[in-house]
Structure formats: C-alpha cells, structure tokens
Amino acid sequence: MPSTSPGDAPRSPGREPAVEVVGLVKRYGSKTAVDGLDLTVARGTVTAVLGPNGAGKTTTVETCEGYRRPDAGQVRVLGLDPVADAAALRPRIGVLLQSGGVYPGARAEEMLRHTATLHSHPLDVVTLMERLGLGSCGRTPYRRLSGGQQQRLALAMAVVGRPELVFLDEPTAGLDPQARRATWDLVRELRADGVSVVLTTHFMDEAEQLADDVAIIDGGKVVAQGSPEELCKGGAENSLRFTGRPGLDVASLLKALPADSAAAELTAGIYRVQGRIDPQLLATVTSWCAQNGVMPDAIAVERHTLEDVFLELTGKELRA
Ligand code: ATP
C-alpha cells in the first residue's frame, strides 16, 4: 500500500489542536445527550473515546463532524467551526459513520472511486481496496457485501482522501479478527503519517493498542482522560499476590506494610496485598516472607486493565 501520508496535498497545519470541545451541550427534546463535555485532541495523535451505550459518544463525534449543532458550548475542528466552515473542512477530514447513507445498488469500487474524486490527492483506490481485503469485491453491489465488508469499505471511504483528521465511530464493530488487525494497522499507519484520529470503541484492547489518549465518557461528560498507562495507574489500586502455606499470620504482615495497605488470605495459601505497589513494598513483602520461612511459589503484581478502570468509573450496571 502506498503511504497514507499527506503527500503533496496542500496543507495548512496550524498549531491549534485537531479538535477542541468546550462545554458542549446537546439535547434531543428533554433528553440531554451531552452535558457540558470538554475534550481536546492533540494533532497527530490517536484518541479513543470510550463510554457505555448512550453515554453521548456518537453525538459528540457527529457534532465535531458538523452533522449536529451544539445547543451550547464551542467546537473547533482544525481551528474551524464544523457547521459554519463545513465546506472548508470537508476535504480535510475523513468520517466513518456508524451507519452511513449509501445507495445500496452502487458497486464497492465505484463508491470508493466517487469518494476519491471529491479530493485533490486521493490514495490509489485499487491498492487501498487490496489493503483492506476488498480486492475481490470491487464489482459487488453495496447491499450484497457482508457486514464486515461494508464496514471496511466505509473505512476506505473515510481515508481515501488523505485527510488530516479522521473520525472513526466504532471502526471494528462486527469485524472478524483478521479485518480488525488490518484496521488497526491502517490506524497505526495514519498516525505514523501525522494524521489525527478520533475513534469510538467498546473494545478496551483496541483503545490500549491504538490510543495515545483515552477519554472515558459517561452521562454526557468526560469522566477521565489520559494515556492508557496513566488511567490504569491512576484508577483503582493495584495488588500483589503471592502463594505460601495456608494460615500465615496476615496481621503481622499488615504491621510491616505502609499504613494505607491491606492484606488478606483470599483462599487457602493465596495472599493478596493491596495498596501502593512499588519496589519498596515488594521488598517488605519478600523480607517478611524470609522472616517467616515462606518460599512463595508465585509472586505477581496485578495491574488494573483499562476495562477495570472503565467499569470502576462507569459502574457495572447495564445502560438503557
Ligand atoms: P452507543 O455506545 O450505544 O453507540 P453513544 O455513547 O454513542 O452510545 P449517543 O448515540 O450519542 O450515545 O446517544 C446519547 C443519548 O442520546 C442516548 O440516550 C440516545 O438514546 C440519545 N439519542 C441519540 N440520538 C438521538 C436522536 N436522534 N433523538 C433522540 N435521542 C437520541
């Protein structure tokens, strides 16, 4: 595949963030879908927007794309207003909608070629189709493509114009593992070429794999934002597990640990220490083991995953 780089396309890079949302409010009748949301997407980064169903992700992204008008707050995309400056922005941004409006009878390659003609320096259509495993579907009418093929074609349409910024709303929903990997590789290539990417996803591993920055949305607001590492460090406490003979004196271990730690025997012979897990704490635990003649068969630090942090912040109940 040829580079997805901006190549020789005319650019006006600017210094402003790729996306800047301040105090965004969007209502549908009496329902407040987005409720004072702030979000900044730095240029050249991949930002993953996570949130439970109905959290306001799609509404936020569609507002940035200029498809919805804010009821309050400001939205700037590449320094421009997505509604007032829609004509200037259209050739500079790529959009993958959750459900795109298409002519079901149009053929796959024809659709991609048509999108390519709307841009002055598009990628090579045939190569892009091959790249996304659509090489044999060029003459297939859209309605006859499988769901995953339709999704990949929509992705191809979002990037064929070599955009500066791409919005991908659930780009890998319904894709098989191979197509998911191909999509991830494409996102990585876009990033390597300096393209800014905003993606929504329900897959935590996708966010961990791809995102420089993660924004977790709940109830129409950003409840946490940071790199996956920052979020995993900052959220729930981590823990350390070790094995030993059953019935060790946990109270004496607790006395040796810093004041804000916890220690428990979870099941016979399996112990968990919670708190600030740092090299000092590890040394304290191992020296306590030595003093008590305990040789752990296993000792492991358990870090919280993005999914743990997500559930901790947004709760475990199902959303409407
Ligand atoms: P999902 O993960 O399910 O895609 P989301 O985070 O993208 O959810 P939105 O689609 O932005 O959430 O929806 C936010 C809220 O606004 C939901 O309660 C939804 O039912 C409501 N909503 C969205 N679009 C409309 C609309 N056109 N009319 C009325 N309510 C809407």
XYZ file of C-alpha atoms and ligand atoms in Angstrom:
351
model
C 0.000 0.000 0.000
C 1.362 3.411 -0.803
C 1.858 5.679 2.130
C -1.278 7.228 3.528
C 0.803 10.300 4.194
C -0.486 13.725 3.365
C 1.988 13.517 0.475
C 1.925 16.551 -1.746
C -1.580 17.595 -0.781
C -1.767 21.240 0.185
C -1.834 21.693 3.934
C -2.337 24.431 6.447
C -1.134 22.634 9.562
C -1.731 25.382 12.135
C -0.888 24.946 15.772
C -4.335 24.569 17.205
C -5.473 21.133 18.435
C -7.107 18.813 15.926
C -10.306 19.004 17.968
C -11.263 21.300 20.811
C -14.615 20.865 22.514
C -15.504 23.144 25.416
C -18.702 22.870 27.463
C -20.611 21.032 24.718
C -24.292 20.510 25.412
C -26.600 18.643 23.038
C -30.218 17.828 23.780
C -32.772 15.713 21.959
C -36.072 17.073 23.232
C -35.998 16.614 27.010
C -33.043 14.201 26.829
C -29.625 15.754 27.454
C -27.289 13.505 25.469
C -24.150 15.607 26.012
C -23.933 17.635 29.172
C -21.052 20.107 29.318
C -18.364 17.989 27.692
C -14.736 19.131 27.329
C -12.362 17.274 25.035
C -9.074 18.175 23.386
C -7.453 16.052 20.713
C -3.818 16.902 20.034
C -2.608 16.885 16.445
C -1.072 13.683 15.182
C -2.434 11.535 17.992
C -4.972 8.747 18.235
C -7.684 9.500 20.778
C -10.116 6.773 21.794
C -13.491 7.836 23.141
C -14.943 5.149 25.401
C -18.241 5.048 27.226
C -21.242 2.847 27.948
C -24.131 2.682 25.474
C -25.912 6.012 25.358
C -23.047 7.931 27.017
C -23.006 10.531 24.233
C -20.009 9.394 22.159
C -21.680 9.356 18.759
C -23.472 12.629 19.454
C -20.159 14.264 20.362
C -18.377 12.890 17.311
C -21.254 13.830 14.997
C -21.180 17.360 16.388
C -17.458 17.551 15.604
C -18.214 16.302 12.105
C -20.711 19.126 11.635
C -23.767 16.847 11.434
C -25.278 18.238 14.632
C -25.393 21.757 16.006
C -24.399 22.260 19.631
C -27.100 23.625 21.949
C -24.323 25.233 23.983
C -20.542 25.245 24.098
C -17.883 25.527 21.428
C -16.489 23.008 18.993
C -13.429 23.736 16.845
C -12.069 21.233 14.369
C -8.681 22.009 12.801
C -9.309 25.500 14.152
C -12.615 25.858 12.270
C -16.309 25.718 13.085
C -17.653 22.361 11.867
C -21.018 23.812 10.807
C -20.137 27.288 9.545
C -16.893 26.117 7.897
C -18.221 22.760 6.690
C -17.205 23.353 3.070
C -13.619 24.164 4.028
C -13.401 21.218 6.424
C -14.978 18.520 4.274
C -11.897 17.819 2.132
C -9.647 17.839 5.213
C -11.480 15.359 7.403
C -12.460 11.726 6.938
C -15.562 10.290 8.527
C -16.620 6.724 9.245
C -20.204 6.766 10.391
C -21.844 4.023 12.456
C -24.448 3.752 9.715
C -23.604 5.560 6.512
C -26.133 6.751 3.963
C -25.352 4.893 0.737
C -27.044 3.806 -2.465
C -27.418 0.066 -1.866
C -27.121 -0.705 -5.600
C -23.803 1.111 -6.073
C -20.775 -1.109 -6.548
C -17.979 -1.079 -3.989
C -15.181 0.199 -6.202
C -17.466 2.716 -7.892
C -18.365 4.143 -4.468
C -14.753 4.432 -3.428
C -13.752 5.970 -6.770
C -16.544 8.513 -6.452
C -15.347 9.492 -2.961
C -11.775 9.712 -4.264
C -12.833 12.200 -6.972
C -14.029 14.590 -4.262
C -10.409 15.010 -3.116
C -7.487 16.545 -4.930
C -4.829 13.997 -3.897
C -6.565 10.720 -3.130
C -4.901 7.418 -2.375
C -4.828 4.776 -5.093
C -8.254 3.123 -4.978
C -7.233 -0.359 -6.107
C -4.320 -0.515 -3.666
C -6.483 0.670 -0.787
C -9.120 -1.966 -1.571
C -6.458 -4.680 -1.641
C -5.047 -3.373 1.608
C -8.401 -3.774 3.330
C -9.124 -7.186 1.820
C -11.727 -5.822 -0.580
C -9.802 -6.658 -3.753
C -12.307 -9.246 -4.940
C -15.412 -7.187 -4.099
C -14.932 -4.252 -6.466
C -17.913 -5.094 -8.663
C -20.179 -6.266 -5.850
C -23.192 -4.027 -5.156
C -23.058 -2.495 -1.691
C -26.148 -4.365 -0.460
C -24.527 -7.701 -1.337
C -21.359 -7.038 0.678
C -21.154 -8.740 4.069
C -21.460 -6.515 7.134
C -17.701 -6.633 7.681
C -17.015 -5.789 4.022
C -19.411 -2.833 4.211
C -17.590 -1.664 7.312
C -14.183 -1.919 5.625
C -15.475 -0.107 2.554
C -16.725 2.704 4.826
C -13.253 2.852 6.386
C -11.660 3.030 2.929
C -14.022 5.892 2.042
C -13.032 7.718 5.229
C -9.311 7.647 4.443
C -9.122 7.662 0.630
C -8.905 11.465 0.518
C -5.744 11.567 2.694
C -7.494 13.532 5.453
C -5.659 15.456 8.181
C -8.146 14.213 10.757
C -10.285 11.072 10.748
C -13.322 10.288 12.882
C -13.945 6.563 13.180
C -17.143 5.642 15.006
C -16.746 2.004 16.131
C -14.467 1.101 13.212
C -14.115 -2.566 14.118
C -17.647 -3.376 15.298
C -18.659 -6.654 13.676
C -15.270 -7.333 12.065
C -13.525 -10.698 12.168
C -10.105 -10.818 13.888
C -8.182 -10.517 10.609
C -10.140 -7.467 9.490
C -9.755 -5.979 12.961
C -5.964 -6.329 12.711
C -5.976 -4.800 9.213
C -7.977 -1.857 10.571
C -5.576 -1.422 13.488
C -2.611 -1.449 11.104
C -4.277 1.191 8.974
C -4.896 3.399 12.017
C -1.239 2.988 13.052
C -0.114 3.985 9.566
C -2.362 7.031 9.617
C -0.845 8.073 12.925
C 2.700 7.459 11.676
C 1.908 9.795 8.794
C 0.809 12.551 11.157
C -2.946 12.105 10.753
C -5.035 12.805 13.856
C -7.524 10.029 14.631
C -10.568 10.103 16.889
C -12.186 6.726 17.362
C -15.027 5.479 19.476
C -14.943 1.884 20.558
C -16.330 -0.606 23.025
C -13.167 -2.710 22.782
C -10.763 -1.876 25.580
C -7.932 -3.788 23.920
C -8.424 -1.645 20.823
C -8.021 1.516 22.892
C -4.985 0.050 24.681
C -3.393 -0.984 21.393
C -4.037 2.178 19.411
C -4.673 5.190 21.580
C -2.226 7.809 22.791
C -5.056 9.300 24.743
C -8.308 7.844 26.074
C -11.384 9.853 27.052
C -13.995 7.993 29.082
C -17.461 9.491 28.722
C -20.397 8.824 30.993
C -23.680 10.679 31.230
C -22.611 13.128 28.524
C -19.403 14.213 30.282
C -15.753 13.207 30.167
C -15.134 11.454 33.479
C -11.450 10.648 32.838
C -8.867 11.407 30.180
C -5.246 10.362 29.829
C -2.968 7.810 28.244
C -3.965 4.181 28.857
C -0.981 3.877 31.231
C -1.975 6.987 33.190
C -5.561 5.836 33.513
C -4.530 2.359 34.675
C -2.086 3.799 37.196
C -4.436 6.469 38.470
C -7.551 4.373 38.873
C -8.080 1.561 41.318
C -5.223 0.368 43.469
C -3.067 -2.368 42.086
C -2.369 -5.508 44.019
C 0.318 -8.091 44.656
C -0.432 -11.772 45.039
C 1.783 -14.450 46.438
C 1.408 -18.043 47.483
C 2.554 -19.594 50.759
C 1.464 -22.204 53.213
C -2.120 -21.709 54.391
C -2.842 -19.825 57.586
C 0.072 -17.361 57.637
C -0.204 -14.538 60.161
C -1.652 -11.831 57.906
C -1.923 -9.385 60.832
C 1.846 -9.424 61.281
C 2.322 -8.840 57.534
C -0.059 -5.916 57.729
C 2.015 -4.393 60.555
C 5.086 -4.464 58.318
C 3.277 -2.737 55.426
C 2.619 1.014 54.944
C -0.450 2.290 56.792
C -2.789 2.502 53.770
C -2.224 -1.122 52.663
C -4.469 -4.147 53.021
C -3.537 -7.801 53.213
C -5.734 -10.883 53.124
C -5.632 -14.611 52.551
C -8.055 -14.949 49.632
C -8.252 -18.735 49.612
C -6.068 -21.198 51.435
C -2.446 -20.299 50.673
C -3.161 -17.423 48.278
C -2.449 -13.965 49.684
C -3.221 -10.526 48.313
C -1.651 -7.229 49.290
C -3.352 -4.053 48.131
C -2.044 -0.522 48.202
C 0.704 1.430 46.533
C 2.621 -1.365 44.863
C 6.191 -0.135 44.463
C 9.647 -1.728 44.782
C 9.744 -0.856 48.481
C 6.508 -2.695 49.163
C 7.726 -5.725 47.210
C 10.894 -5.731 49.325
C 8.811 -5.525 52.521
C 6.681 -8.498 51.480
C 9.647 -10.652 50.463
C 11.577 -9.825 53.632
C 8.501 -10.663 55.714
C 8.324 -13.975 53.800
C 12.007 -14.601 54.600
C 11.481 -13.878 58.305
C 8.567 -16.298 58.370
C 10.247 -19.075 56.393
C 7.835 -18.674 53.472
C 9.035 -19.505 49.977
C 6.343 -18.224 47.578
C 5.812 -20.493 44.546
C 4.442 -17.476 42.752
C 4.522 -13.768 43.342
C 2.904 -11.397 40.866
C 1.909 -7.771 40.577
C -1.587 -7.415 39.173
C -2.105 -4.205 37.296
C -5.521 -2.871 36.563
C -6.573 -3.028 32.975
C -8.373 -0.299 31.117
C -11.509 -2.405 31.468
C -11.166 -2.413 35.277
C -10.799 1.376 35.244
C -13.690 1.764 32.819
C -16.023 -0.337 34.967
C -14.882 1.395 38.123
C -15.686 4.804 36.634
C -18.879 3.970 34.798
C -20.335 1.233 37.000
C -21.283 -2.326 36.224
C -24.992 -1.884 35.563
C -26.388 -2.245 32.068
C -27.313 1.028 30.379
C -30.537 1.724 28.548
P -23.580 3.740 21.822
O -22.376 3.224 22.534
O -24.782 2.914 22.131
O -23.357 3.981 20.361
P -23.298 6.597 22.398
O -22.383 6.834 23.547
O -22.736 6.792 21.049
O -23.949 5.159 22.530
P -25.302 8.506 21.623
O -25.688 7.763 20.378
O -24.560 9.762 21.476
O -24.541 7.539 22.637
O -26.647 8.775 22.434
C -26.684 9.545 23.626
C -28.116 9.602 24.127
O -28.899 10.388 23.237
C -28.809 8.241 24.185
O -29.637 8.234 25.322
C -29.633 8.182 22.924
O -30.782 7.397 23.117
C -29.991 9.650 22.718
N -30.119 9.984 21.282
C -29.177 9.864 20.337
N -29.612 10.300 19.139
C -30.891 10.699 19.337
C -31.896 11.266 18.496
N -31.672 11.499 17.204
N -33.092 11.558 19.049
C -33.337 11.330 20.355
N -32.423 10.817 21.225
C -31.227 10.499 20.717
